[in-house]
Coordinates of C-alpha atoms and ligand atoms in Angstrom, one line a residue:
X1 CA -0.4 -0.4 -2.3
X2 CA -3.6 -1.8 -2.9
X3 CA -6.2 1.0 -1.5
X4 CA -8.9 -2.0 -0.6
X5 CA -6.5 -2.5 2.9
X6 CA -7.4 0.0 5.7
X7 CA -4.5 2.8 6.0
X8 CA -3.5 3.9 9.1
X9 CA -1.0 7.2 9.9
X10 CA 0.9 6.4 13.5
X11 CA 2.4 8.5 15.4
X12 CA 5.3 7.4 18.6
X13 CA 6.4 10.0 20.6
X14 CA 6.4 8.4 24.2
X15 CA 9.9 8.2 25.3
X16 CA 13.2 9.7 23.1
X17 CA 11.7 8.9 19.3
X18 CA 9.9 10.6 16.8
X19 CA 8.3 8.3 15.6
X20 CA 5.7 8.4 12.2
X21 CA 4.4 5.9 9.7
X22 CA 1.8 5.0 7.4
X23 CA 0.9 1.1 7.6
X24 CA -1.8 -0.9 5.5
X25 CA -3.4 -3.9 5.9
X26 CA -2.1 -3.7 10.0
X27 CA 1.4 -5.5 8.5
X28 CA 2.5 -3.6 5.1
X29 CA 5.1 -0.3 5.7
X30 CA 4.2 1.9 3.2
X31 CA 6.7 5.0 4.4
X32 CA 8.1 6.1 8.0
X33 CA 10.3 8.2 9.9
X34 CA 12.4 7.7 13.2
X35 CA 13.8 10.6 15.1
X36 CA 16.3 9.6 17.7
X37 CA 17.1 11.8 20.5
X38 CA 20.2 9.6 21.2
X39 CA 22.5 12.4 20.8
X40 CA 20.7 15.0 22.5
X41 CA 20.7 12.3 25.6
X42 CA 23.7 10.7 25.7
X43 CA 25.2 13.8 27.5
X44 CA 23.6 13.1 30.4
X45 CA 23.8 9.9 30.3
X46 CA 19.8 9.0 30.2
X47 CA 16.9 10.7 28.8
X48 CA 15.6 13.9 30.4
X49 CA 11.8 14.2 30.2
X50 CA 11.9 18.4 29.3
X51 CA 13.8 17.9 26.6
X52 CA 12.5 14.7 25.0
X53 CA 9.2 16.5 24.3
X54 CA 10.7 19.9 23.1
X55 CA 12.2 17.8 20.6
X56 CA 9.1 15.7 19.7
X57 CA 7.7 19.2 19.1
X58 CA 10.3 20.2 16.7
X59 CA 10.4 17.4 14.9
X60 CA 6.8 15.7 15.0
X61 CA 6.1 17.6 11.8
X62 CA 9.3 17.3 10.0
X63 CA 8.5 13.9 10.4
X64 CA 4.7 13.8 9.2
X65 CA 5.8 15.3 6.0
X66 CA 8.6 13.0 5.0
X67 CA 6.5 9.9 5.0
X68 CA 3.6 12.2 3.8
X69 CA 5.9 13.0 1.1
X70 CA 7.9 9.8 0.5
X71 CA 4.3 7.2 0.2
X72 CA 2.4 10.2 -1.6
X73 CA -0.3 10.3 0.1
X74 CA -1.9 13.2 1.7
X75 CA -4.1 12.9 5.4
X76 CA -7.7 12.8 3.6
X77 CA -6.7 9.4 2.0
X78 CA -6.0 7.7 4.9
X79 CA -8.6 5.2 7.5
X80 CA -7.1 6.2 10.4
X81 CA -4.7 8.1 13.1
X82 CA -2.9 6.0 15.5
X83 CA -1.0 7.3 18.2
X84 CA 0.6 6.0 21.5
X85 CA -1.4 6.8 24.4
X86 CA 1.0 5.1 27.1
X87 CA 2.8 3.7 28.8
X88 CA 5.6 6.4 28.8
X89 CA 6.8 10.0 29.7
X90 CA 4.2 12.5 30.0
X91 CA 4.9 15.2 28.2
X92 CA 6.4 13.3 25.3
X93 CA 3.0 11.3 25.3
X94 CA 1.6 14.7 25.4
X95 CA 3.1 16.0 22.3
X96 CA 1.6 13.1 19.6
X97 CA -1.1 12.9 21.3
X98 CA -2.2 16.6 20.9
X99 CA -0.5 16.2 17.5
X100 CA -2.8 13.6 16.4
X101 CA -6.3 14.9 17.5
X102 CA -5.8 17.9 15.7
X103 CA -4.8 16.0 12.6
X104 CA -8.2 13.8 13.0
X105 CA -10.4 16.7 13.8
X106 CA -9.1 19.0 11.2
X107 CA -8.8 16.3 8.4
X108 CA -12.2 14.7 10.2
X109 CA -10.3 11.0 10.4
X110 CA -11.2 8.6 13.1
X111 CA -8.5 8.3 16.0
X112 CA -7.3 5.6 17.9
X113 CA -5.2 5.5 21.2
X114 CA -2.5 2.4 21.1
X115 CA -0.9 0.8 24.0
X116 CA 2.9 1.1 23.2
X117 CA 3.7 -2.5 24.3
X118 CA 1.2 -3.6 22.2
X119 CA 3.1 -1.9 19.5
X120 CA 6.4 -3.7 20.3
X121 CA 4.3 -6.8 20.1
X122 CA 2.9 -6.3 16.8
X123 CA 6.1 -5.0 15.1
X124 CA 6.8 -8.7 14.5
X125 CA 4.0 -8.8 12.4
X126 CA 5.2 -5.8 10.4
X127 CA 6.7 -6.0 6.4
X128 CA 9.3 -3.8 5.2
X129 CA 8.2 -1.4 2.0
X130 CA 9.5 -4.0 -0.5
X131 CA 9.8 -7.4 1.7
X132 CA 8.3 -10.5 0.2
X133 CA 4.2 -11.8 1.8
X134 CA 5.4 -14.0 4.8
X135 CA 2.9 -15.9 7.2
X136 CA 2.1 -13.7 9.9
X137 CA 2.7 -15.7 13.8
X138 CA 0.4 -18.2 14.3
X139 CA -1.5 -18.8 17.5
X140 CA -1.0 -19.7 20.0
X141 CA 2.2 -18.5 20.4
X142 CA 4.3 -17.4 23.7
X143 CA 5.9 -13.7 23.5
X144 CA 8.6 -12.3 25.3
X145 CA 8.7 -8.1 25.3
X146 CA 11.9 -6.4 26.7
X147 CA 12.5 -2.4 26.4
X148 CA 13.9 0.2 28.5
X149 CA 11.3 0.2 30.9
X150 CA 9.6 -3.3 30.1
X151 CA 9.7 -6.9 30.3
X152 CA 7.5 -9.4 30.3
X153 CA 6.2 -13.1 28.9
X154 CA 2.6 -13.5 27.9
X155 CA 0.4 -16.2 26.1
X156 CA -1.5 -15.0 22.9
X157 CA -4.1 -17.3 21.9
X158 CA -5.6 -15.0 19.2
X159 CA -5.3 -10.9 18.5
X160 CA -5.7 -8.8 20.9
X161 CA -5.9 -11.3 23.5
X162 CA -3.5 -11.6 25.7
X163 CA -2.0 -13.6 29.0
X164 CA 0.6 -12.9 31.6
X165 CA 2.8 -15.6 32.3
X166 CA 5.5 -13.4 34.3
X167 CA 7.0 -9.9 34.5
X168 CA 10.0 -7.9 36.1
X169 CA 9.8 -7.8 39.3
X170 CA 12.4 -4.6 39.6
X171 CA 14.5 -3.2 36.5
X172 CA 13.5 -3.8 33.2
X173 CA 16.1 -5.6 30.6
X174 CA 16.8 -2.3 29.3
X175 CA 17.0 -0.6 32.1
X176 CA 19.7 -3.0 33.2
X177 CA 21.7 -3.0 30.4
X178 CA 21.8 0.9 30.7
X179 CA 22.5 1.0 34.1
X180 CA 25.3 -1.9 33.4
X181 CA 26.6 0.3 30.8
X182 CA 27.4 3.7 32.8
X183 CA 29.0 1.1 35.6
X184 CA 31.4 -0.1 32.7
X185 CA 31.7 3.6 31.6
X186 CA 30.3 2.7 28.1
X187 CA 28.0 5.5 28.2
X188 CA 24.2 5.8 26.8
X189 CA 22.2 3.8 25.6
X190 CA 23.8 1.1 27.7
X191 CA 22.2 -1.9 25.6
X192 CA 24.3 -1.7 22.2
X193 CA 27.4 -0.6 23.7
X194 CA 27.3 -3.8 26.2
X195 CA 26.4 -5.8 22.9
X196 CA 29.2 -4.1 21.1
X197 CA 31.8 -4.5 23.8
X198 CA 31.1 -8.2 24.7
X199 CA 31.4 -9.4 21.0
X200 CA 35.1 -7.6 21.6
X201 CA 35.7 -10.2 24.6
X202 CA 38.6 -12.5 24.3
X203 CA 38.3 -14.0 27.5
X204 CA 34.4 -15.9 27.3
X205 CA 34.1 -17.4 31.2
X206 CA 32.8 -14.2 33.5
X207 CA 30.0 -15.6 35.6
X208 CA 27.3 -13.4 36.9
X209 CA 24.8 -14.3 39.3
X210 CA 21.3 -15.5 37.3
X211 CA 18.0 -14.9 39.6
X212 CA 15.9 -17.9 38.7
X213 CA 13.2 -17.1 40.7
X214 CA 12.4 -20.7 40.1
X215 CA 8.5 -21.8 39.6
X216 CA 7.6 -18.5 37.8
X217 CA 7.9 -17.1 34.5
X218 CA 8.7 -13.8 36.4
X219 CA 12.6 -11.8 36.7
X220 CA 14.5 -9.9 38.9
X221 CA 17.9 -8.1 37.5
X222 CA 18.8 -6.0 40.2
X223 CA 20.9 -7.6 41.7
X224 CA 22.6 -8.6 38.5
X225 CA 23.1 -5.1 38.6
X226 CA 24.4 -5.1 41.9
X227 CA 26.9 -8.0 41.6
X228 CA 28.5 -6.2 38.2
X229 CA 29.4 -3.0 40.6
X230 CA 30.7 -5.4 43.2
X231 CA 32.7 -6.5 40.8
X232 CA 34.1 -3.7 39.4
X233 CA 35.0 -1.8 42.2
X234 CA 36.6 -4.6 43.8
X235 CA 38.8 -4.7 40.8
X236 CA 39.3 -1.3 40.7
X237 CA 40.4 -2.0 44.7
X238 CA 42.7 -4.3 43.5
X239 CA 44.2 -2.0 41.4
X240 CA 44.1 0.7 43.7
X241 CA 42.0 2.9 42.0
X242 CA 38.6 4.6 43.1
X243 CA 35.7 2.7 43.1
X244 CA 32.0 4.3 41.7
X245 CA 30.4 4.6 38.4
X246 CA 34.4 4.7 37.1
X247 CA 34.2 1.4 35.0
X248 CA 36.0 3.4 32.0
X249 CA 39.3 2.9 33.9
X250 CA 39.2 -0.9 34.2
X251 CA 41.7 -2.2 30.9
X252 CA 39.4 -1.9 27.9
X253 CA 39.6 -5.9 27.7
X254 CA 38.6 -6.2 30.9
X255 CA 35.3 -4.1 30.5
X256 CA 34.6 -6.3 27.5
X257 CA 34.9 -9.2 29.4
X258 CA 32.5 -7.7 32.1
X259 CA 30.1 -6.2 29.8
X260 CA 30.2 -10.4 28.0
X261 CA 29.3 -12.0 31.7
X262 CA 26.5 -9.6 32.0
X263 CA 24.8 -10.0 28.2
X264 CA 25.4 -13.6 28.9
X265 CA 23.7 -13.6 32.4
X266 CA 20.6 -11.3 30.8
X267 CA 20.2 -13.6 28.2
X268 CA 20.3 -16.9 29.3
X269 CA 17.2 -15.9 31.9
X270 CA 15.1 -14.7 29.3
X271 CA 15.5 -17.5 26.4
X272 CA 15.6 -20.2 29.0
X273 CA 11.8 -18.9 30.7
X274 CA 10.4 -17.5 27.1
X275 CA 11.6 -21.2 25.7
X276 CA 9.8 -23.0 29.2
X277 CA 6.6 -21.3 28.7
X278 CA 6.9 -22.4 25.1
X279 CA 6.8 -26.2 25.8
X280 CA 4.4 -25.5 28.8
X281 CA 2.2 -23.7 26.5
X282 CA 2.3 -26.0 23.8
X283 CA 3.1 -23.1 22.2
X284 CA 3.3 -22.8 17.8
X285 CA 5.5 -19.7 17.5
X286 CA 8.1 -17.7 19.4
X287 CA 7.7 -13.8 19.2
X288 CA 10.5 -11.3 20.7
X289 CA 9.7 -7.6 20.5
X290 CA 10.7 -4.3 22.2
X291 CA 14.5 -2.5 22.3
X292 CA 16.2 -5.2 23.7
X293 CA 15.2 -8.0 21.0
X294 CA 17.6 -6.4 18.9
X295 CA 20.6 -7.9 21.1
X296 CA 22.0 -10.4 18.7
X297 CA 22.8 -12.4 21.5
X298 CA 19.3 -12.8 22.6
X299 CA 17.9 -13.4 19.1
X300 CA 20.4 -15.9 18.3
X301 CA 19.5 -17.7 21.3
X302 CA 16.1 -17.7 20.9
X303 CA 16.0 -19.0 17.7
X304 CA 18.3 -21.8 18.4
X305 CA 15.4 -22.7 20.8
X306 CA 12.6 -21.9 18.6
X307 CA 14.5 -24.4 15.6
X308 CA 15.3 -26.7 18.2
X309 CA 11.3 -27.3 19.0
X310 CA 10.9 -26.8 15.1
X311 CA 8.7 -23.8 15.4
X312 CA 8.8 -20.6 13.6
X313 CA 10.5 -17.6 15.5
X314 CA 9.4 -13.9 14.3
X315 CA 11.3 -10.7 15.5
X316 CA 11.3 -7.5 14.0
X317 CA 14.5 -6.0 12.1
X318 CA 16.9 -4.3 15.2
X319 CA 15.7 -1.1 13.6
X320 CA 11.7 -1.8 14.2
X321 CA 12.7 -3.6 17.9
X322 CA 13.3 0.0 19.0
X323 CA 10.6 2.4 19.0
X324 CA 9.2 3.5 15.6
X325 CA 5.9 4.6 14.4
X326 CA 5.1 1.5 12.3
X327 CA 4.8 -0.8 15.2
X328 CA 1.7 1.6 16.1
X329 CA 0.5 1.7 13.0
X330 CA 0.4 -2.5 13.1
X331 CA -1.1 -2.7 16.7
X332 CA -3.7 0.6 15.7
X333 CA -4.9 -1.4 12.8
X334 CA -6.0 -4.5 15.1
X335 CA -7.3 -1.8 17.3
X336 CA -9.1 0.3 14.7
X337 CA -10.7 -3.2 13.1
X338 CA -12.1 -3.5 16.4
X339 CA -14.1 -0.9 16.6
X340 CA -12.1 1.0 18.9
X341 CA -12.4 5.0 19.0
X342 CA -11.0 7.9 20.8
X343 CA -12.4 11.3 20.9
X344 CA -11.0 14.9 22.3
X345 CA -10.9 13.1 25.9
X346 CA -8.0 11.2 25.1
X347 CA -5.4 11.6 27.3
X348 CA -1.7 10.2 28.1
X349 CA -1.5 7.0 30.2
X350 CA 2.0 6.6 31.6
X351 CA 1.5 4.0 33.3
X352 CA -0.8 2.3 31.5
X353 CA -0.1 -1.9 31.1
X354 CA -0.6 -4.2 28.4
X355 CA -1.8 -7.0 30.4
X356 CA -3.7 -6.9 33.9
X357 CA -2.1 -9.5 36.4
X358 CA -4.2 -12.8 36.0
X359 CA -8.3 -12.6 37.4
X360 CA -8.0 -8.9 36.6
X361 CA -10.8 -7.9 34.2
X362 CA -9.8 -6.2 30.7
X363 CA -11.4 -3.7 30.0
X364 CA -9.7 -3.7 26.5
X365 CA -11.1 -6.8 24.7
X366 CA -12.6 -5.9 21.2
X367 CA -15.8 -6.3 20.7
X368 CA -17.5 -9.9 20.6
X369 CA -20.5 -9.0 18.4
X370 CA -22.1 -6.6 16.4
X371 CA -20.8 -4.8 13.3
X372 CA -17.0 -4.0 14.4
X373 CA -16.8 -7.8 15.9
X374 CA -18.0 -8.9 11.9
X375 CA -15.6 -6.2 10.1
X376 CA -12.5 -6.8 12.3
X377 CA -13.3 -11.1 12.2
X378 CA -13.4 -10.5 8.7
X379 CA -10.5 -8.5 8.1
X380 CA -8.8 -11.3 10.0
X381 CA -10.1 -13.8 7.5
X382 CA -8.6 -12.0 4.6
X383 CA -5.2 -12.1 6.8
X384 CA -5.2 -16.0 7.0
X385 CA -6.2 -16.3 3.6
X386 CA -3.5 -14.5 2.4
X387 CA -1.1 -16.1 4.6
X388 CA -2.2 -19.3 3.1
X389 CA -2.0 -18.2 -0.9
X390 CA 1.9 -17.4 0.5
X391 CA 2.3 -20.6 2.3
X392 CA 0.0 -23.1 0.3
X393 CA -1.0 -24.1 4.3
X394 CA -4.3 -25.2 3.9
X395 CA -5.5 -25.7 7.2
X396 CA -3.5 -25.7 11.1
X397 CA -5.2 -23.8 13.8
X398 CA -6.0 -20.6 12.3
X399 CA -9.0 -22.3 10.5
X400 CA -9.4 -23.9 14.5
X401 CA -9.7 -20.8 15.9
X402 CA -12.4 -19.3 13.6
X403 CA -14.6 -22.3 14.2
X404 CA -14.2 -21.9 17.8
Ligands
LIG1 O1 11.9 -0.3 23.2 P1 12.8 0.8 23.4 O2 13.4 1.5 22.1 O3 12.3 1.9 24.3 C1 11.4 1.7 25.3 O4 10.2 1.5 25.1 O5 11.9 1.6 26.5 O6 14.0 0.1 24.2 C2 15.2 0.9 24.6 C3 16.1 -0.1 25.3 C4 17.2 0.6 26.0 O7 17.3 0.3 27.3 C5 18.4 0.1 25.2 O8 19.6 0.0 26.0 C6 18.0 -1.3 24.8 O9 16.6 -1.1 24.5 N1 18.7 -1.8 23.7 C7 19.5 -2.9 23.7 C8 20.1 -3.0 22.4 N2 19.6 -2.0 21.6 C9 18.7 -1.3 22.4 N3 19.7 -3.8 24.7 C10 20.6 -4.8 24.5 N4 21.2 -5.0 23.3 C11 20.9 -4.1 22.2 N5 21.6 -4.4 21.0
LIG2 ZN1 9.5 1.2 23.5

């Protein structure tokens, strides 16, 4: 690790991980640890807030001192403490939160709240301990972000700078698939056991409705949702069996089938509109980030379009689409460049979005000028230049953008 890149320690704890990491250079894992609360959820069939944090609290430190241990480093050496300020549950917010104040006041490191969004974003940008350099995204690029309790499609023209180009308009992907699972009785989370089940299918030709919502970049998957219960208890009907969230006692192949037609209907919504806004952006990369992107359905079909259009596609490793502390530590750096500081007053945000709807002002834009706005433009500088020495690309927008 070369110590002339800005370190950052994460910290994730807003919904069922444990998430910690140290990250240099805003790309670079140098060490982290995930975690899960799967099994302490899957019980219940969904995640209960009460005991999401408790956990967090026992394992938050755990956690600190693997990577602590594993990159030797110790909390004096590094820039900067990132930690997820929102959106997400409360209390889990709560616990890395208060976890990493005291760290910055007691170790007397600057801190910096991160938008966990912006950290599924940025996890495309991230490298793996002992990956080979590869060119980071270039702008501007169109990015689709789909998690548990998220989806949308926005425009990035440079860092930090984002546009909304269309949203759920009810259930997020995630949300549906988990919802789609307990109807098919493939219990918690929903999304791999769908993905597992339809690659099982035999039978390839269930159709579920698809809600255009034609002339926006916006979705609805409710009643997606809707139509998959309609379907199953009117099978189970058939069969004369009771109806409800009973989809375990449909034939195995049958649930496979199902559990196909919805994936299918899912993903051919959200590649066709990320791959429209693509061409209507004039768009010169393809990013995919948050839980769902590690649907190898979705992936697949997205890079088909990306190859198609001859442009680049970037999503993270399944592992790093789910929540981890790296993807903080990658949006934190951008953030921490910037100028941006918290203090004691920082508090959880859980509901706190990426993007304001369009006209909205943000209140979030680094700085413009001044000393931050010279440090972060030239930390971007060394970014490109580096991505060029791995490329030999001598010139393309980036060099636009910094004349602009
Ligand atoms: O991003 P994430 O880890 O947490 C949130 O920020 O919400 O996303 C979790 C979501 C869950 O809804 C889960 O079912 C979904 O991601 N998911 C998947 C897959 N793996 C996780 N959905 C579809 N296919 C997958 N392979
Ligand atoms: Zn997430």
């Amino acid at each position: 690790m070369s110590r002339r890149e800005t370190l950052i320690l994460a910290i994730e704890s807003s919904c069922d991980e444990t998430g910690v990491a140290l990250v240099v250079g805003g790309r670079r894992i140098v060490a982290q640890a995930v975690a899960s609360q799967v099994a302490l959820h899957a019980p219940a069939g969904g995640i209960m807030p009460e005991l999401a944090a408790r956990a967090h609290v026992r394992w938050i430190v755990p956690a600190l001192a693997e990577v602590l241990g594993t990159a030797g480093v110790t909390i004096p050496e590094v820039d900067g403490i990132a930690v997820t300020a929102g959106p997400g549950l409360a209390g889990s917010l709560l616990v890395g939160i208060s976890f990493a104040k005291a760290l910055a006041w007691a170790h007397e490191r600057p801190l910096v709240g991160v938008n966990h969004l912006e950290g599924h974003l940025y996890a495309a940008w991230l490298l793996d301990p002992d990956e080979p350099e590869r060119p980071a995204p270039p702008f501007p690029l169109v990015a689709l972000v789909v998690s548990g309790g998220h989806t949308f499609l926005i425009e990035m023209r440079d860092h930090l700078a984002y546009r909304l180009l269309g949203e759920t308009v009810d259930d997020a992907a995630g949300e549906a698939f988990d919802k789609a699972g307990r109807l098919l009785g493939l219990g918690y989370p929903g999304g791999p056991a769908i993905a597992a089940a339809a690659a099982d299918a035999r039978r390839r030709d269930a159709v579920l409705p698809r809600a255009w919502l034609r002339d926006t970049y916006d979705f609805s998957f409710s009643g997606l949702k809707t139509a998959l219960r309609r379907q199953v208890e009117g099978e189970l009907a058939e069969a004369g069996q009771p109806g409800g969230e009973a989809g375990g006692r449909l034939d195995p192949s049958r649930v496979s089938e199902l559990a196909w037609g919805f994936q299918e209907a899912v993903v051919d919504v959200l590649a066709a509109k990320t791959l429209r806004a693509v061409d209507e952006t004039a768009a010169r990369a393809v990013v995919l980030g948050g839980g769902v992107a590690s649907n190898e359905a979705l992936r697949a079909r997205i890079a088909a379009g990306a190859t198609a259009r001859g442009l680049p596609f970037f999503v993270p490793r399944p592992g790093l689409c789910t929540d981890n502390g790296a993807m903080i530590g990658a949006a934190g750096w951008h953030r921490f460049m910037a100028g941006e500081r918290a203090g004691s007053e920082l508090g959880a945000r859980p509901a706190w979005p990426l993007v304001r709807p369009a006209g909205a002002p943000d209140t979030r834009r680094p700085p413009r000028r001044g000393a931050a706005a010279r440090t972060y433009a030239a930390a971007l500088a060394a970014e490109r230049d580096a991505a060029r020495d791995a490329t030999g690309d001598a010139g393309g927008s980036p060099a636009r953008r910094g004349a602009r």
